[in-house]
Amino acid sequence: MRLIIIYNIKDEKKRRMTGRLLLNYGEKIKNGVFECSLNYNYYKKLGAGLNAIGANLKGEEYIRVYPLCQDCNKKIKSYGKARSAAEPLYYLA
């Protein structure tokens, strides 16, 4: 399952916590934007972590998770040298 996750968090501590959590599951695209390719178990673990952080958000702070369906996933176009989060960083033999 591929996800695009964006967040806008003003509180520095919560913002750092969110960024660190997301780095465990995906690739940082830009400040506040991550791309993750996860199996169901990791998706549930990430959801639990985001839920815990989200419970403490205030005002206009938010975390949004956009799942990409298989058809949408196939239609993703990349230009330049950008690497997709779905491509492994390394292979084990």
PDB file of N, CA and C in Angstrom, residues 26-80:
ATOM      1  N   GLY A  26       8.900   5.573   5.785  1.00  0.00           N
ATOM      2  CA  GLY A  26       8.916   6.043   4.405  1.00  0.00           C
ATOM      3  C   GLY A  26      10.013   7.050   4.149  1.00  0.00           C
ATOM      4  N   GLU A  27       9.855   7.760   3.052  1.00  0.00           N
ATOM      5  CA  GLU A  27      10.865   8.700   2.588  1.00  0.00           C
ATOM      6  C   GLU A  27      10.314  10.122   2.644  1.00  0.00           C
ATOM      7  N   LYS A  28      11.144  11.017   3.151  1.00  0.00           N
ATOM      8  CA  LYS A  28      10.753  12.424   3.205  1.00  0.00           C
ATOM      9  C   LYS A  28      10.871  13.007   1.802  1.00  0.00           C
ATOM     10  N   ILE A  29       9.789  13.586   1.314  1.00  0.00           N
ATOM     11  CA  ILE A  29       9.772  14.202  -0.001  1.00  0.00           C
ATOM     12  C   ILE A  29      10.105  15.683   0.133  1.00  0.00           C
ATOM     13  N   LYS A  30       9.564  16.304   1.141  1.00  0.00           N
ATOM     14  CA  LYS A  30       9.699  17.733   1.390  1.00  0.00           C
ATOM     15  C   LYS A  30       9.312  17.937   2.848  1.00  0.00           C
ATOM     16  N   ASN A  31       9.587  19.092   3.403  1.00  0.00           N
ATOM     17  CA  ASN A  31       9.147  19.349   4.777  1.00  0.00           C
ATOM     18  C   ASN A  31       7.650  19.134   4.885  1.00  0.00           C
ATOM     19  N   GLY A  32       7.257  18.239   5.755  1.00  0.00           N
ATOM     20  CA  GLY A  32       5.839  17.972   5.985  1.00  0.00           C
ATOM     21  C   GLY A  32       5.194  17.047   4.978  1.00  0.00           C
ATOM     22  N   VAL A  33       5.989  16.414   4.098  1.00  0.00           N
ATOM     23  CA  VAL A  33       5.432  15.509   3.081  1.00  0.00           C
ATOM     24  C   VAL A  33       6.275  14.233   3.032  1.00  0.00           C
ATOM     25  N   PHE A  34       5.610  13.085   3.185  1.00  0.00           N
ATOM     26  CA  PHE A  34       6.285  11.792   3.144  1.00  0.00           C
ATOM     27  C   PHE A  34       5.567  10.855   2.185  1.00  0.00           C
ATOM     28  N   GLU A  35       6.340   9.953   1.589  1.00  0.00           N
ATOM     29  CA  GLU A  35       5.789   8.884   0.755  1.00  0.00           C
ATOM     30  C   GLU A  35       6.182   7.563   1.409  1.00  0.00           C
ATOM     31  N   CYS A  36       5.207   6.694   1.619  1.00  0.00           N
ATOM     32  CA  CYS A  36       5.453   5.414   2.280  1.00  0.00           C
ATOM     33  C   CYS A  36       4.868   4.287   1.445  1.00  0.00           C
ATOM     34  N   SER A  37       5.569   3.181   1.409  1.00  0.00           N
ATOM     35  CA  SER A  37       5.066   1.969   0.780  1.00  0.00           C
ATOM     36  C   SER A  37       5.107   0.881   1.854  1.00  0.00           C
ATOM     37  N   LEU A  38       3.925   0.466   2.339  1.00  0.00           N
ATOM     38  CA  LEU A  38       3.851  -0.379   3.529  1.00  0.00           C
ATOM     39  C   LEU A  38       2.989  -1.611   3.314  1.00  0.00           C
ATOM     40  N   ASN A  39       3.319  -2.665   4.047  1.00  0.00           N
ATOM     41  CA  ASN A  39       2.396  -3.794   4.110  1.00  0.00           C
ATOM     42  C   ASN A  39       1.352  -3.483   5.185  1.00  0.00           C
ATOM     43  N   TYR A  40       0.377  -4.353   5.332  1.00  0.00           N
ATOM     44  CA  TYR A  40      -0.744  -4.086   6.235  1.00  0.00           C
ATOM     45  C   TYR A  40      -0.292  -3.908   7.689  1.00  0.00           C
ATOM     46  N   ASN A  41       0.635  -4.752   8.154  1.00  0.00           N
ATOM     47  CA  ASN A  41       1.083  -4.668   9.553  1.00  0.00           C
ATOM     48  C   ASN A  41       1.762  -3.333   9.849  1.00  0.00           C
ATOM     49  N   TYR A  42       2.645  -2.895   8.958  1.00  0.00           N
ATOM     50  CA  TYR A  42       3.312  -1.612   9.158  1.00  0.00           C
ATOM     51  C   TYR A  42       2.324  -0.455   9.033  1.00  0.00           C
ATOM     52  N   TYR A  43       1.346  -0.600   8.150  1.00  0.00           N
ATOM     53  CA  TYR A  43       0.307   0.418   8.001  1.00  0.00           C
ATOM     54  C   TYR A  43      -0.447   0.601   9.321  1.00  0.00           C
ATOM     55  N   LYS A  44      -0.796  -0.511   9.977  1.00  0.00           N
ATOM     56  CA  LYS A  44      -1.506  -0.441  11.256  1.00  0.00           C
ATOM     57  C   LYS A  44      -0.623   0.187  12.343  1.00  0.00           C
ATOM     58  N   LYS A  45       0.669  -0.185  12.378  1.00  0.00           N
ATOM     59  CA  LYS A  45       1.582   0.386  13.374  1.00  0.00           C
ATOM     60  C   LYS A  45       1.750   1.887  13.162  1.00  0.00           C
ATOM     61  N   LEU A  46       1.923   2.286  11.911  1.00  0.00           N
ATOM     62  CA  LEU A  46       2.048   3.707  11.612  1.00  0.00           C
ATOM     63  C   LEU A  46       0.770   4.439  12.008  1.00  0.00           C
ATOM     64  N   GLY A  47      -0.368   3.852  11.690  1.00  0.00           N
ATOM     65  CA  GLY A  47      -1.649   4.461  12.048  1.00  0.00           C
ATOM     66  C   GLY A  47      -1.787   4.670  13.546  1.00  0.00           C
ATOM     67  N   ALA A  48      -1.332   3.706  14.335  1.00  0.00           N
ATOM     68  CA  ALA A  48      -1.396   3.841  15.794  1.00  0.00           C
ATOM     69  C   ALA A  48      -0.514   4.996  16.267  1.00  0.00           C
ATOM     70  N   GLY A  49       0.680   5.106  15.693  1.00  0.00           N
ATOM     71  CA  GLY A  49       1.577   6.201  16.060  1.00  0.00           C
ATOM     72  C   GLY A  49       1.017   7.558  15.673  1.00  0.00           C
ATOM     73  N   LEU A  50       0.468   7.648  14.464  1.00  0.00           N
ATOM     74  CA  LEU A  50      -0.117   8.913  14.014  1.00  0.00           C
ATOM     75  C   LEU A  50      -1.352   9.267  14.833  1.00  0.00           C
ATOM     76  N   ASN A  51      -2.113   8.259  15.211  1.00  0.00           N
ATOM     77  CA  ASN A  51      -3.301   8.489  16.037  1.00  0.00           C
ATOM     78  C   ASN A  51      -2.910   9.075  17.398  1.00  0.00           C
ATOM     79  N   ALA A  52      -1.836   8.560  17.983  1.00  0.00           N
ATOM     80  CA  ALA A  52      -1.369   9.065  19.280  1.00  0.00           C
ATOM     81  C   ALA A  52      -0.928  10.524  19.168  1.00  0.00           C
ATOM     82  N   ILE A  53      -0.218  10.851  18.104  1.00  0.00           N
ATOM     83  CA  ILE A  53       0.209  12.239  17.903  1.00  0.00           C
ATOM     84  C   ILE A  53      -1.004  13.110  17.582  1.00  0.00           C
ATOM     85  N   GLY A  54      -1.874  12.614  16.715  1.00  0.00           N
ATOM     86  CA  GLY A  54      -3.049  13.375  16.291  1.00  0.00           C
ATOM     87  C   GLY A  54      -3.989  13.723  17.428  1.00  0.00           C
ATOM     88  N   ALA A  55      -4.019  12.898  18.454  1.00  0.00           N
ATOM     89  CA  ALA A  55      -4.898  13.157  19.599  1.00  0.00           C
ATOM     90  C   ALA A  55      -4.490  14.425  20.349  1.00  0.00           C
ATOM     91  N   ASN A  56      -3.242  14.857  20.159  1.00  0.00           N
ATOM     92  CA  ASN A  56      -2.735  16.036  20.872  1.00  0.00           C
ATOM     93  C   ASN A  56      -2.582  17.266  19.986  1.00  0.00           C
ATOM     94  N   LEU A  57      -3.083  17.215  18.766  1.00  0.00           N
ATOM     95  CA  LEU A  57      -2.970  18.372  17.879  1.00  0.00           C
ATOM     96  C   LEU A  57      -3.959  19.448  18.302  1.00  0.00           C
ATOM     97  N   LYS A  58      -3.566  20.679  18.105  1.00  0.00           N
ATOM     98  CA  LYS A  58      -4.401  21.804  18.531  1.00  0.00           C
ATOM     99  C   LYS A  58      -4.661  22.746  17.357  1.00  0.00           C
ATOM    100  N   GLY A  59      -5.745  23.482  17.458  1.00  0.00           N
ATOM    101  CA  GLY A  59      -6.046  24.517  16.475  1.00  0.00           C
ATOM    102  C   GLY A  59      -6.117  23.981  15.057  1.00  0.00           C
ATOM    103  N   GLU A  60      -5.300  24.562  14.191  1.00  0.00           N
ATOM    104  CA  GLU A  60      -5.326  24.193  12.774  1.00  0.00           C
ATOM    105  C   GLU A  60      -4.235  23.198  12.405  1.00  0.00           C
ATOM    106  N   GLU A  61      -3.616  22.569  13.386  1.00  0.00           N
ATOM    107  CA  GLU A  61      -2.613  21.538  13.097  1.00  0.00           C
ATOM    108  C   GLU A  61      -3.320  20.305  12.548  1.00  0.00           C
ATOM    109  N   TYR A  62      -2.646  19.585  11.653  1.00  0.00           N
ATOM    110  CA  TYR A  62      -3.261  18.382  11.092  1.00  0.00           C
ATOM    111  C   TYR A  62      -2.213  17.413  10.557  1.00  0.00           C
ATOM    112  N   ILE A  63      -2.644  16.178  10.436  1.00  0.00           N
ATOM    113  CA  ILE A  63      -1.912  15.128   9.722  1.00  0.00           C
ATOM    114  C   ILE A  63      -2.929  14.523   8.767  1.00  0.00           C
ATOM    115  N   ARG A  64      -2.577  14.409   7.497  1.00  0.00           N
ATOM    116  CA  ARG A  64      -3.472  13.796   6.514  1.00  0.00           C
ATOM    117  C   ARG A  64      -2.761  12.637   5.843  1.00  0.00           C
ATOM    118  N   VAL A  65      -3.492  11.547   5.669  1.00  0.00           N
ATOM    119  CA  VAL A  65      -2.961  10.345   5.019  1.00  0.00           C
ATOM    120  C   VAL A  65      -3.784  10.099   3.761  1.00  0.00           C
ATOM    121  N   TYR A  66      -3.101  10.084   2.615  1.00  0.00           N
ATOM    122  CA  TYR A  66      -3.756   9.842   1.335  1.00  0.00           C
ATOM    123  C   TYR A  66      -3.303   8.490   0.799  1.00  0.00           C
ATOM    124  N   PRO A  67      -4.145   7.463   0.881  1.00  0.00           N
ATOM    125  CA  PRO A  67      -3.777   6.173   0.293  1.00  0.00           C
ATOM    126  C   PRO A  67      -3.949   6.237  -1.220  1.00  0.00           C
ATOM    127  N   LEU A  68      -3.033   5.606  -1.941  1.00  0.00           N
ATOM    128  CA  LEU A  68      -3.123   5.539  -3.395  1.00  0.00           C
ATOM    129  C   LEU A  68      -3.572   4.140  -3.795  1.00  0.00           C
ATOM    130  N   CYS A  69      -4.626   4.064  -4.585  1.00  0.00           N
ATOM    131  CA  CYS A  69      -5.115   2.761  -5.042  1.00  0.00           C
ATOM    132  C   CYS A  69      -4.112   2.171  -6.041  1.00  0.00           C
ATOM    133  N   GLN A  70      -4.261   0.888  -6.349  1.00  0.00           N
ATOM    134  CA  GLN A  70      -3.342   0.219  -7.269  1.00  0.00           C
ATOM    135  C   GLN A  70      -3.336   0.883  -8.642  1.00  0.00           C
ATOM    136  N   ASP A  71      -4.511   1.271  -9.137  1.00  0.00           N
ATOM    137  CA  ASP A  71      -4.570   1.932 -10.441  1.00  0.00           C
ATOM    138  C   ASP A  71      -3.838   3.268 -10.405  1.00  0.00           C
ATOM    139  N   CYS A  72      -4.052   4.042  -9.351  1.00  0.00           N
ATOM    140  CA  CYS A  72      -3.360   5.333  -9.214  1.00  0.00           C
ATOM    141  C   CYS A  72      -1.855   5.117  -9.076  1.00  0.00           C
ATOM    142  N   ASN A  73      -1.482   4.087  -8.344  1.00  0.00           N
ATOM    143  CA  ASN A  73      -0.083   3.763  -8.128  1.00  0.00           C
ATOM    144  C   ASN A  73       0.618   3.499  -9.459  1.00  0.00           C
ATOM    145  N   LYS A  74      -0.063   2.822 -10.368  1.00  0.00           N
ATOM    146  CA  LYS A  74       0.511   2.505 -11.683  1.00  0.00           C
ATOM    147  C   LYS A  74       0.659   3.745 -12.556  1.00  0.00           C
ATOM    148  N   LYS A  75      -0.120   4.771 -12.278  1.00  0.00           N
ATOM    149  CA  LYS A  75      -0.121   5.975 -13.112  1.00  0.00           C
ATOM    150  C   LYS A  75       0.848   7.054 -12.633  1.00  0.00           C
ATOM    151  N   ILE A  76       1.558   6.791 -11.553  1.00  0.00           N
ATOM    152  CA  ILE A  76       2.495   7.787 -11.030  1.00  0.00           C
ATOM    153  C   ILE A  76       3.611   7.998 -12.039  1.00  0.00           C
ATOM    154  N   LYS A  77       3.893   9.246 -12.317  1.00  0.00           N
ATOM    155  CA  LYS A  77       4.990   9.595 -13.219  1.00  0.00           C
ATOM    156  C   LYS A  77       6.042  10.334 -12.407  1.00  0.00           C
ATOM    157  N   SER A  78       7.278  10.063 -12.704  1.00  0.00           N
ATOM    158  CA  SER A  78       8.380  10.712 -12.017  1.00  0.00           C
ATOM    159  C   SER A  78       9.325  11.285 -13.064  1.00  0.00           C
ATOM    160  N   TYR A  79       9.785  12.483 -12.844  1.00  0.00           N
ATOM    161  CA  TYR A  79      10.691  13.149 -13.772  1.00  0.00           C
ATOM    162  C   TYR A  79      11.981  13.476 -13.045  1.00  0.00           C
ATOM    163  N   GLY A  80      13.079  13.385 -13.749  1.00  0.00           N
ATOM    164  CA  GLY A  80      14.367  13.641 -13.120  1.00  0.00           C
ATOM    165  C   GLY A  80      14.865  12.401 -12.400  1.00  0.00           C
TER     166      GLY A  80
END
